[in-house]
PDB file of C-alpha atoms and ligand atoms in Angstrom:
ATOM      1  CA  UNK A   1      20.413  -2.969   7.875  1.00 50.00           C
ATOM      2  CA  UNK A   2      17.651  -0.963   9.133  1.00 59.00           C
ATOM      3  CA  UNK A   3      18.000   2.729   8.500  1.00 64.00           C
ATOM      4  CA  UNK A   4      16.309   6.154   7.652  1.00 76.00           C
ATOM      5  CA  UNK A   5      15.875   7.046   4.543  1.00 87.00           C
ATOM      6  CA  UNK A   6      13.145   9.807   5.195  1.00 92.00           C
ATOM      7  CA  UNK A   7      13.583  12.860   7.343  1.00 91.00           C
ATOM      8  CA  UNK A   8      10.677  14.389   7.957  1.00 94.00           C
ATOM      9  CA  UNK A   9       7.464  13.236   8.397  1.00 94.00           C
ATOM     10  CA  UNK A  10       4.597  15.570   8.751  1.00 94.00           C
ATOM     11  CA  UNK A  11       1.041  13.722   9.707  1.00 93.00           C
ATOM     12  CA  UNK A  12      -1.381  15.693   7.424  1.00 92.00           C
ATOM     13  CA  UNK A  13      -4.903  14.360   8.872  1.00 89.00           C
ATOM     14  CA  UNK A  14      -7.221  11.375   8.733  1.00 88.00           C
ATOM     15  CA  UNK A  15      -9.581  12.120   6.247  1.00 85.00           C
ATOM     16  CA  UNK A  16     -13.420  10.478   5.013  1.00 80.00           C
ATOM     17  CA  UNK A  17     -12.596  11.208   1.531  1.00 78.00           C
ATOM     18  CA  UNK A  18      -9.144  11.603   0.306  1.00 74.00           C
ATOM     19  CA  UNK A  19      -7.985  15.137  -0.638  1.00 76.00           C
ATOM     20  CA  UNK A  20      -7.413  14.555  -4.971  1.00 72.00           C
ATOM     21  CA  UNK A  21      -6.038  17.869  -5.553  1.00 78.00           C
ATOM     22  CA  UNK A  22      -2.836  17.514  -3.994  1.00 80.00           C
ATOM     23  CA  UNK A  23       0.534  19.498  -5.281  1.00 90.00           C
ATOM     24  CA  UNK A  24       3.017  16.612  -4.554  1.00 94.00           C
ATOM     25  CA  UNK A  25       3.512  12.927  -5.774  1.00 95.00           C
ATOM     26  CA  UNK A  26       1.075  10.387  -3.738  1.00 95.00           C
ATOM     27  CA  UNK A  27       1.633   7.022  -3.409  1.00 96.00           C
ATOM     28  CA  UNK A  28      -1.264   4.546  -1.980  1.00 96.00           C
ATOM     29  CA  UNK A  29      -1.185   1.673  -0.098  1.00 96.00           C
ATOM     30  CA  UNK A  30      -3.972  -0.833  -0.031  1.00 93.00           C
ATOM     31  CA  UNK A  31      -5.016  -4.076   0.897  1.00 92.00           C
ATOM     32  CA  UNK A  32      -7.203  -6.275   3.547  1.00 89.00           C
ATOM     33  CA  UNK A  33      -7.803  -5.502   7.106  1.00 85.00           C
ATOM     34  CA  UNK A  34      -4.413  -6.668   8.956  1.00 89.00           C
ATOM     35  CA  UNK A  35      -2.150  -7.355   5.931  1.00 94.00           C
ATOM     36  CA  UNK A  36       0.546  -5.396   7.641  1.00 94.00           C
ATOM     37  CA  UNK A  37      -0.373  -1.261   5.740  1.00 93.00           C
ATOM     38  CA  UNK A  38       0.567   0.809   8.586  1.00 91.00           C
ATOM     39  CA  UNK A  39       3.554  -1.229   9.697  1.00 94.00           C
ATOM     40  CA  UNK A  40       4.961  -0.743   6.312  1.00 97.00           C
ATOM     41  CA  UNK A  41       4.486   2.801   6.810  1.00 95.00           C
ATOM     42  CA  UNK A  42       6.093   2.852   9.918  1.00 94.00           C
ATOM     43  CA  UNK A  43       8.837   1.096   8.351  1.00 96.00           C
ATOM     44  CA  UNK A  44       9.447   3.178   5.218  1.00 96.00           C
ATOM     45  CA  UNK A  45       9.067   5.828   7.326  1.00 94.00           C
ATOM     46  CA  UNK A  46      11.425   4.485  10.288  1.00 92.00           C
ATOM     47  CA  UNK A  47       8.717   6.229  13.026  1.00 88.00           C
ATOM     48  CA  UNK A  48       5.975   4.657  14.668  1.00 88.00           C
ATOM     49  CA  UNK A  49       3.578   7.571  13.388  1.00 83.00           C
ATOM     50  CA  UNK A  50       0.740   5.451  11.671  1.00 83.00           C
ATOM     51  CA  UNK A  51      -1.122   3.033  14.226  1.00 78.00           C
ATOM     52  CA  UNK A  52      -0.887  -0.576  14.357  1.00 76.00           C
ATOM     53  CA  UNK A  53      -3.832  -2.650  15.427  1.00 69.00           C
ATOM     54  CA  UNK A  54      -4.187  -6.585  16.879  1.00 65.00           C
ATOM     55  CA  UNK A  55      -8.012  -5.990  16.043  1.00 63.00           C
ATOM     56  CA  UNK A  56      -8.874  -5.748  12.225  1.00 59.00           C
ATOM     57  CA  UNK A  57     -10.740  -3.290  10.293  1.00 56.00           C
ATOM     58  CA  UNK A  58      -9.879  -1.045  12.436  1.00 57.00           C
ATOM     59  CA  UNK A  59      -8.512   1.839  10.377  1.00 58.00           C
ATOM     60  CA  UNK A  60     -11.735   3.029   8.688  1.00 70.00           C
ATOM     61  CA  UNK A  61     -10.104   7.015   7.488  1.00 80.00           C
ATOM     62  CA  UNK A  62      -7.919   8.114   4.597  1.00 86.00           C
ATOM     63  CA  UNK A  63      -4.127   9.170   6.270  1.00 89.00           C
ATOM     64  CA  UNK A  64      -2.339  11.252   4.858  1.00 92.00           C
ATOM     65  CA  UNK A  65       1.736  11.475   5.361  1.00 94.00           C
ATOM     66  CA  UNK A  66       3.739  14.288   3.806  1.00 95.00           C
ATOM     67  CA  UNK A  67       7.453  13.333   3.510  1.00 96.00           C
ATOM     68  CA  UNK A  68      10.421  15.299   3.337  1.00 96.00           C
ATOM     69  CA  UNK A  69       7.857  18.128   1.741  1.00 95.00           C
ATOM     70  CA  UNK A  70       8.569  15.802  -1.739  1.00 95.00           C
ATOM     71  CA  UNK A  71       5.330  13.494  -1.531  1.00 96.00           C
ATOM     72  CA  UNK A  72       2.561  11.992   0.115  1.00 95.00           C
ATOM     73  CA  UNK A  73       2.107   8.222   1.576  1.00 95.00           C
ATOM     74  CA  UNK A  74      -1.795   7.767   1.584  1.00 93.00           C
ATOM     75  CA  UNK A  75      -2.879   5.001   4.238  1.00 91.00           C
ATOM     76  CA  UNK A  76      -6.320   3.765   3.184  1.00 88.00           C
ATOM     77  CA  UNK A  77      -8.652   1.715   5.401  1.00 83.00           C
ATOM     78  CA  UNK A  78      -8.656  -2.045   4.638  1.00 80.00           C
ATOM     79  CA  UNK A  79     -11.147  -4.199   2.875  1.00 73.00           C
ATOM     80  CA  UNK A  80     -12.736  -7.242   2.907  1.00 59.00           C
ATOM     81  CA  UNK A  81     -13.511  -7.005   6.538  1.00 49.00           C
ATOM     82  CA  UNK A  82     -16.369  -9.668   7.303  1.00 46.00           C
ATOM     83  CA  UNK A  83     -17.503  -8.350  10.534  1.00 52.00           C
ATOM     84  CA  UNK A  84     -18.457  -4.990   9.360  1.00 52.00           C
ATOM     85  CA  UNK A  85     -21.720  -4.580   7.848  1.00 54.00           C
ATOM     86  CA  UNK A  86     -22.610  -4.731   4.144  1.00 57.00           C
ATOM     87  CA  UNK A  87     -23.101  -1.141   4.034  1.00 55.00           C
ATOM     88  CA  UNK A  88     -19.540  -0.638   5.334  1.00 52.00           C
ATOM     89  CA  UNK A  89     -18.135  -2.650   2.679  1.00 56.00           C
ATOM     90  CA  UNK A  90     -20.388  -0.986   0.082  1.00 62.00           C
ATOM     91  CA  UNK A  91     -19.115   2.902   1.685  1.00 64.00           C
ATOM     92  CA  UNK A  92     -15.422   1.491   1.292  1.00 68.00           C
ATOM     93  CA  UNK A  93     -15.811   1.808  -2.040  1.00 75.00           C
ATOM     94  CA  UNK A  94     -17.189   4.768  -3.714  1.00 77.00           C
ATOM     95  CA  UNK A  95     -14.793   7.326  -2.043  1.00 79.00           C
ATOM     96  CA  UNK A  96     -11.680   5.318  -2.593  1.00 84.00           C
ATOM     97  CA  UNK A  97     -12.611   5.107  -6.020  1.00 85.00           C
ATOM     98  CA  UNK A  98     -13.547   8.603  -6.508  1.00 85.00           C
ATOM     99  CA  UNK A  99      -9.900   9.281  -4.879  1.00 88.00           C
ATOM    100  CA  UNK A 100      -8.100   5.994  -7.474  1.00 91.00           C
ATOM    101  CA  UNK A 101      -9.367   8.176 -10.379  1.00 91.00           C
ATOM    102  CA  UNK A 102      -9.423  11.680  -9.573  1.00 91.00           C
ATOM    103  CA  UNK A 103      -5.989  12.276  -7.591  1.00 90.00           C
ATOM    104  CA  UNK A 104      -3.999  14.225  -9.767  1.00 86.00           C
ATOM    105  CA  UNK A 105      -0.959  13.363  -8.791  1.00 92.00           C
ATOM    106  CA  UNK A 106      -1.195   9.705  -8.038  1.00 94.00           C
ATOM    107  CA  UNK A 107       1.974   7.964  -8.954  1.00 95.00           C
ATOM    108  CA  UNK A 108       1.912   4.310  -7.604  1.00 97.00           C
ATOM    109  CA  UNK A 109      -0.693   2.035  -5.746  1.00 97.00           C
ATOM    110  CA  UNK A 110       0.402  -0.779  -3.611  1.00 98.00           C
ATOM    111  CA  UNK A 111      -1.669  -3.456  -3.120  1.00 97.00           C
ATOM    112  CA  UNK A 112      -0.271  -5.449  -0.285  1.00 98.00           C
ATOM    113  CA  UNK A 113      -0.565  -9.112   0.187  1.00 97.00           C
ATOM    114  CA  UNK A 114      -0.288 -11.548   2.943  1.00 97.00           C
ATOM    115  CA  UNK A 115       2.090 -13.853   1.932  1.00 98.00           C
ATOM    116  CA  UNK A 116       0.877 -16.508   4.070  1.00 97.00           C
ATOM    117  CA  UNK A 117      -2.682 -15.601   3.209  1.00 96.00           C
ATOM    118  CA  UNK A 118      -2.312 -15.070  -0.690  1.00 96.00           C
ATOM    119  CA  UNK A 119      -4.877 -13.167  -3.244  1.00 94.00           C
ATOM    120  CA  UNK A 120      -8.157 -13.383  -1.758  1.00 91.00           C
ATOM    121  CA  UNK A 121     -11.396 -13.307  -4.024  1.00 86.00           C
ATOM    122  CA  UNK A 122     -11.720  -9.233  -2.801  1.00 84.00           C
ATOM    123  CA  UNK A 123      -7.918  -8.843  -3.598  1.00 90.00           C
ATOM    124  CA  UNK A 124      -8.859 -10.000  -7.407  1.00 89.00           C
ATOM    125  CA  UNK A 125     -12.002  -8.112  -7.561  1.00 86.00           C
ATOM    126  CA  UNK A 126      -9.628  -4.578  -6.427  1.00 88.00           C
ATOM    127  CA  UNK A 127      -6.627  -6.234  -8.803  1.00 91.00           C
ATOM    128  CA  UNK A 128      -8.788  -5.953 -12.077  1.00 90.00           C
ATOM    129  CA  UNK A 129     -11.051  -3.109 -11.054  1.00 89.00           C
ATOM    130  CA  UNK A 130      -6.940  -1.864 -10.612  1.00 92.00           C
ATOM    131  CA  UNK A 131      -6.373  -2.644 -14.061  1.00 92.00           C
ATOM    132  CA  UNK A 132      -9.437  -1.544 -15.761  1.00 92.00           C
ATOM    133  CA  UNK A 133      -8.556   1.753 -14.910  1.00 92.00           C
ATOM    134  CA  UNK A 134      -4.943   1.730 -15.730  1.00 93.00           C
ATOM    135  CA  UNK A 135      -3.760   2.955 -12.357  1.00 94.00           C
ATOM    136  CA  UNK A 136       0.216   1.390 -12.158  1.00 95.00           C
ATOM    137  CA  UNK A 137       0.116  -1.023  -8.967  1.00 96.00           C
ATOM    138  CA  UNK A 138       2.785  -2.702  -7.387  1.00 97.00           C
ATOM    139  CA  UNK A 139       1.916  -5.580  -4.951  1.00 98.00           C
ATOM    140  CA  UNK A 140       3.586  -5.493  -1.647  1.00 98.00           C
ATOM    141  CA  UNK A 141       4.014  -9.702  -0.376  1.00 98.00           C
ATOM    142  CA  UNK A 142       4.113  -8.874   3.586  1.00 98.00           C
ATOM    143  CA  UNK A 143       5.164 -10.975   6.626  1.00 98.00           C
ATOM    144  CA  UNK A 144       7.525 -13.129   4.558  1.00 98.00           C
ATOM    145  CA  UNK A 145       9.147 -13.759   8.047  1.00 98.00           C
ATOM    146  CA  UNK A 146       5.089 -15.457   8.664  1.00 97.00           C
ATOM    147  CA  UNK A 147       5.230 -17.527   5.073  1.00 97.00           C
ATOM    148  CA  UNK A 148       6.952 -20.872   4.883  1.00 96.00           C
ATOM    149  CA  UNK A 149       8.982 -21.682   1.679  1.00 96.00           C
ATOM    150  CA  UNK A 150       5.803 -23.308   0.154  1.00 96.00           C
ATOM    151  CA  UNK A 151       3.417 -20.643   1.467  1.00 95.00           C
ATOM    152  CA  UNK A 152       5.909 -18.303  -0.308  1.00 95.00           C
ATOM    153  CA  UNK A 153       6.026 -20.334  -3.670  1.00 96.00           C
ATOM    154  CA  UNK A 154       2.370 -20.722  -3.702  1.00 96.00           C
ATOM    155  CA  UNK A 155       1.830 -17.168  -3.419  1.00 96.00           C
ATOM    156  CA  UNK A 156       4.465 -15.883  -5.668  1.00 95.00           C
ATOM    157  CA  UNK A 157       2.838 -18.592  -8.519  1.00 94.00           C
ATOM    158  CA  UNK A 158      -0.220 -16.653  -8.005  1.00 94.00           C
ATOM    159  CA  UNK A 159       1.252 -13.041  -8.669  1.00 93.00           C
ATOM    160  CA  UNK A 160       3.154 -14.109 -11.917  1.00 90.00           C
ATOM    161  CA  UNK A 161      -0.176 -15.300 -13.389  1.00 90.00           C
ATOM    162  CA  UNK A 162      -1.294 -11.395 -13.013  1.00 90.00           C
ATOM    163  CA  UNK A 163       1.611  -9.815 -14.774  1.00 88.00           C
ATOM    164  CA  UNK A 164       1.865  -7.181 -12.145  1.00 94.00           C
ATOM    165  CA  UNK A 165       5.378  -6.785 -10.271  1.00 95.00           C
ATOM    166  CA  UNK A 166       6.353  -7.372  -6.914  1.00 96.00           C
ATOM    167  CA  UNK A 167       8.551  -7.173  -3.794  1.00 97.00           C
ATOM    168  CA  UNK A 168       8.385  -9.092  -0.910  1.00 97.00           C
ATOM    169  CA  UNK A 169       8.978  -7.592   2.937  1.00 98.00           C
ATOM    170  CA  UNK A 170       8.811  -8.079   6.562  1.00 98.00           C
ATOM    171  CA  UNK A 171       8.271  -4.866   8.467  1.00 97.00           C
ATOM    172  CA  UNK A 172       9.532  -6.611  11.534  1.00 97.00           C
ATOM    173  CA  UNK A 173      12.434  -7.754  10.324  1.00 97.00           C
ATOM    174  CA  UNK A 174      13.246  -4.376   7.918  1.00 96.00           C
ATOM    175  CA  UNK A 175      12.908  -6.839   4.873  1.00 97.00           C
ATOM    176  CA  UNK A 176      12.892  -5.774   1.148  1.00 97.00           C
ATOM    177  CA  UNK A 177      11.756  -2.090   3.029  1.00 97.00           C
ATOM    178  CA  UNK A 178      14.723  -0.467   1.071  1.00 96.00           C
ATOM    179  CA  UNK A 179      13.842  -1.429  -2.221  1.00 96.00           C
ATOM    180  CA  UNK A 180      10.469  -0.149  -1.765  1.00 97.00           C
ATOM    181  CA  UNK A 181      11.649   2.945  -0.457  1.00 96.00           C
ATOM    182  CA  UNK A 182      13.959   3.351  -3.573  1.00 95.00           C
ATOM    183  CA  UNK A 183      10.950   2.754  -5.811  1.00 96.00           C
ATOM    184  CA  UNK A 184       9.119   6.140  -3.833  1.00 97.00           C
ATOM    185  CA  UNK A 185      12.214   7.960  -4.455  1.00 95.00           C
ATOM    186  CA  UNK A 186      12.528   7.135  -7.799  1.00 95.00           C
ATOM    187  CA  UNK A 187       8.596   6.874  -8.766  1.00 96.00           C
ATOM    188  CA  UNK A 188       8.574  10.833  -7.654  1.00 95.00           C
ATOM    189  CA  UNK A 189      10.057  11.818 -10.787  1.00 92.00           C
ATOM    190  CA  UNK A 190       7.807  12.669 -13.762  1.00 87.00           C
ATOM    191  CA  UNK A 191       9.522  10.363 -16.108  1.00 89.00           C
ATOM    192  CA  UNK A 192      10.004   6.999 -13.779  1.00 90.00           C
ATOM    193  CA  UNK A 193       8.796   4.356 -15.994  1.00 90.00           C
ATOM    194  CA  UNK A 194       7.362   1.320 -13.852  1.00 89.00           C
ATOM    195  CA  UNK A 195       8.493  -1.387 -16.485  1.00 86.00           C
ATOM    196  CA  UNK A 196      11.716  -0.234 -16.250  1.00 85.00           C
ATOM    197  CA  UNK A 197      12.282  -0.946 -12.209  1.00 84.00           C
ATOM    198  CA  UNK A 198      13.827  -4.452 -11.331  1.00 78.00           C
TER     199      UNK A 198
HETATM  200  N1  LIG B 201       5.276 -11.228  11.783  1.00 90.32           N
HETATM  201  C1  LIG B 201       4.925 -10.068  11.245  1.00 90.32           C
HETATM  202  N2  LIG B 201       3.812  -9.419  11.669  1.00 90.32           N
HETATM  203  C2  LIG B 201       3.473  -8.244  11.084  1.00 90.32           C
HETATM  204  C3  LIG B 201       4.276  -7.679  10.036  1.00 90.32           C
HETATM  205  N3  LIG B 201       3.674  -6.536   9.637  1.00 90.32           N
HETATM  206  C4  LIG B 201       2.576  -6.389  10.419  1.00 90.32           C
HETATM  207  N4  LIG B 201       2.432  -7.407  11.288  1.00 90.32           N
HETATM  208  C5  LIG B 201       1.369  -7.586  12.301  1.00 90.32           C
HETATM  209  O1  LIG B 201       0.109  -7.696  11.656  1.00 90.32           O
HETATM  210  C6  LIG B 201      -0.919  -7.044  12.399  1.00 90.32           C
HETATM  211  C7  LIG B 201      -1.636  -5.994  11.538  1.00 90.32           C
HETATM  212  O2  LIG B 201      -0.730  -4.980  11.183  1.00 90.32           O
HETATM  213  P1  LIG B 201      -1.203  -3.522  10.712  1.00 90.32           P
HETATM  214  O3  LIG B 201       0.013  -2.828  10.231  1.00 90.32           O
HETATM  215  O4  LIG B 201      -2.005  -2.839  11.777  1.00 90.32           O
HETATM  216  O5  LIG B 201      -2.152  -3.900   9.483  1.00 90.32           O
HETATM  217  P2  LIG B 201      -3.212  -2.979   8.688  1.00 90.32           P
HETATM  218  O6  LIG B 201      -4.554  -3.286   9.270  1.00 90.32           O
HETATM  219  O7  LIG B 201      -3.123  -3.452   7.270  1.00 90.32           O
HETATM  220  O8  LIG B 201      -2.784  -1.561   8.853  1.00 90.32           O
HETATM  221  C8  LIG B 201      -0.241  -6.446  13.635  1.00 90.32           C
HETATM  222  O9  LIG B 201      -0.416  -7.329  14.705  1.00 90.32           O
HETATM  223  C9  LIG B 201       1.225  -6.359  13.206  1.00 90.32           C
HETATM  224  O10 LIG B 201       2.115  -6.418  14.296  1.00 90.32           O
HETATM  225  C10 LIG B 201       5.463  -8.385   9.608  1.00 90.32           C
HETATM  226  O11 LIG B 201       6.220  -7.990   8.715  1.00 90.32           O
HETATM  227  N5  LIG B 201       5.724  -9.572  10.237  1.00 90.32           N
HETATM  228 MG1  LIG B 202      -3.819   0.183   9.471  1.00 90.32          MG
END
């Protein structure tokens, strides 16, 4: 059943490089151009507040959402776009990674998937880069209500091979959104311990 677990939402700005110093919990969602990011938000969130697009690659700032004045959702622009220029690609990366390992605060990254789709090459170059670092990720399988059953198994198959954990949604249909939302809430506190969530 869809319903609000969030009250307020503030938006805080669209930014070129991502504030780090920030005195609240931040959570990150990532992944390719039209994977379904600001949907989710919009869905977590239960607001239309972060923009949708039928074009790709269109999101090209940082947002920033403050919720309930507890933590931040950070909207980053999608990669692996093949119609933007080299140089695009190549400016993608050096503030997001600047942001990945200075935030100070940074508590979970989800890298969403496209459950139809599945890891592309970029998606495994971000995954280990990911886990070089140490930076706790979640991966976020969207569009399940897209994915066939064999789509689905081919996908999840993938994922288990990386170790990482995962939940699987449809923003349209309000699918696996309150799990994910009880992972925020619980992720804010200092002493959540990512191995521990099932
Ligand atoms: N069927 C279906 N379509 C979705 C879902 N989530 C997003 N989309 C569609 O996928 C497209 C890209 O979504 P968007 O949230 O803008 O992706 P972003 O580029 O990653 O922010 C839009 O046309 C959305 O309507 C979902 O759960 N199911
Ligand atoms: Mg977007």
């Amino acid at each position: 059943m869809k319903q609000a677990y969030f009250k307020k939402v503030k938006f805080v700005g669209s930014f070129l490089e991502a504030p780090t110093r920030l005195e609240l919990p931040q959570f990150v969602f990532c992944g390719r151009s039209n994977v379904g990011k600001s949907s989710l938000i919009n869905a977590i969130l239960n607001q239309k507040i972060a923009k949708v697009s039928k074009t790709p690659g269109k999101t090209t700032t940082i947002n920033v959402f403050l919720v309930d004045e507890k933590f931040y959702l950070v909207d980053l622009p999608g990669y692996g776009f093949a119609k933007r220029s080299k140089s695009m690609v190549n400016a993608w990366q050096k503030p997001i990674e600047n942001y990945l390992l200075n935030a100070n605060m940074l508590r979970l990254i989800f890298l969403l998937i496209d459950t139809k789709i599945s890891i592309m090459p970029s998606d495994e170059i971000f995954l280990n880069w990911l886990k070089y670092n140490n930076l706790s990720t979640v991966i976020v399988l969207t569009k399940i209500d897209k994915a066939s059953q064999s789509h689905l198994a081919k996908t999840k198959k993938a994922i288990e091979t990386l170790n990482i954990k995962y939940i699987k949604t449809s923003s349209t249909y309000h699918k696996g959104i309150d799990k994910l939302a009880q992972l925020i809430e619980q992720a804010c506190d200092i002493s959540f311990n990512l191995s521990l969530f099932s």
